[in-house]
Each structure stands twice: as C-alpha cells, then as structure tokens.
Amino acid sequence: MSVDVFQIVLWGTTALLLLALIIFWWRQDVRERREAALARRWGNATTWNADRTARVVRVARLGPGVAW
C-alpha cells in the first residue's frame, strides 16, 4: 500500500468519525431543546390554584383495560 492511499484512508476515516460525532452532538442538542420547550409549555399550562372551593371535574369515565 503506498503512502498516498494510506493518508487518504487515514484522513477519510478521521473525517467520517468527526462527522459522526458532530451529527450525534447536534441531534442531542435538538432533543434537549425540544424537551426544554415542552417543559416550558407544560409549566405555562399548569396554573396552581389555592382556592379551596374549587371542584374537581371528571371529564371521562374509564372502563376496565383502558390505560388513559
């Protein structure tokens, strides 16, 4: 194997590894941003009321074997 082919393989492998790491980090950052946005939305949607006269209203009745 000549030196030129060795250098091509070496730098090509290095570039592929760096590209894989960059893509992995970028995907992780996207996932964390999405989770933070969901946490903000849920935080803004939940308002805690200290009113003791407030009633709990049942929206639906669950049957057996229903998960939600």
Short mmCIF file of C-alpha atoms in Angstrom, two decimals:
data_model
loop_
_atom_site.label_atom_id
_atom_site.label_comp_id
_atom_site.label_asym_id
_atom_site.label_seq_id
_atom_site.Cartn_x
_atom_site.Cartn_y
_atom_site.Cartn_z
CA MET A 1 0.00 0.00 0.00
CA SER A 2 1.50 3.31 -0.97
CA VAL A 3 1.75 6.27 1.34
CA ASP A 4 -0.83 8.24 -0.64
CA VAL A 5 -3.52 5.59 -0.21
CA PHE A 6 -2.68 5.28 3.49
CA GLN A 7 -3.09 9.02 4.00
CA ILE A 8 -6.36 9.04 2.09
CA VAL A 9 -7.73 6.21 4.25
CA LEU A 10 -6.42 7.84 7.45
CA TRP A 11 -7.85 11.29 6.77
CA GLY A 12 -11.07 9.87 5.32
CA THR A 13 -11.66 7.78 8.44
CA THR A 14 -10.85 10.76 10.66
CA ALA A 15 -13.29 12.95 8.74
CA LEU A 16 -16.04 10.31 8.99
CA LEU A 17 -15.53 9.95 12.74
CA LEU A 18 -15.65 13.71 13.25
CA LEU A 19 -18.77 13.95 11.11
CA ALA A 20 -20.44 11.21 13.14
CA LEU A 21 -19.59 12.99 16.41
CA ILE A 22 -20.89 16.32 15.12
CA ILE A 23 -24.16 14.74 13.97
CA PHE A 24 -24.56 12.95 17.32
CA TRP A 25 -23.97 16.16 19.29
CA TRP A 26 -26.33 18.12 17.03
CA ARG A 27 -29.11 15.54 17.43
CA GLN A 28 -28.63 15.55 21.22
CA ASP A 29 -28.87 19.35 21.25
CA VAL A 30 -32.07 19.25 19.18
CA ARG A 31 -33.54 16.67 21.57
CA GLU A 32 -32.64 18.75 24.65
CA ARG A 33 -34.12 21.91 23.12
CA ARG A 34 -37.35 20.06 22.31
CA GLU A 35 -37.60 18.73 25.86
CA ALA A 36 -36.95 22.20 27.30
CA ALA A 37 -39.67 23.68 25.08
CA LEU A 38 -42.12 21.00 26.21
CA ALA A 39 -41.23 21.67 29.85
CA ARG A 40 -41.85 25.39 29.32
CA ARG A 41 -45.20 24.69 27.65
CA TRP A 42 -46.30 22.39 30.46
CA GLY A 43 -45.07 24.90 33.04
CA ASN A 44 -47.08 27.67 31.43
CA ALA A 45 -50.16 25.46 31.04
CA THR A 46 -50.30 24.34 34.66
CA THR A 47 -51.52 27.02 36.99
CA TRP A 48 -51.92 26.06 40.60
CA ASN A 49 -54.99 27.49 42.27
CA ALA A 50 -55.02 27.87 46.04
CA ASP A 51 -58.81 28.27 46.08
CA ARG A 52 -60.21 25.63 48.45
CA THR A 53 -63.71 25.96 46.98
CA ALA A 54 -62.57 24.75 43.56
CA ARG A 55 -64.13 21.47 42.42
CA VAL A 56 -62.51 18.58 40.63
CA VAL A 57 -64.45 17.74 37.48
CA ARG A 58 -64.25 14.27 35.96
CA VAL A 59 -64.04 14.56 32.20
CA ALA A 60 -64.39 10.88 31.28
CA ARG A 61 -65.06 7.58 32.96
CA LEU A 62 -62.52 4.86 32.31
CA GLY A 63 -63.52 1.30 31.73
CA PRO A 64 -61.52 -1.78 32.60
CA GLY A 65 -58.42 -2.27 30.49
CA VAL A 66 -58.19 1.38 29.43
CA ALA A 67 -54.78 2.87 30.04
CA TRP A 68 -55.81 6.52 29.88
#
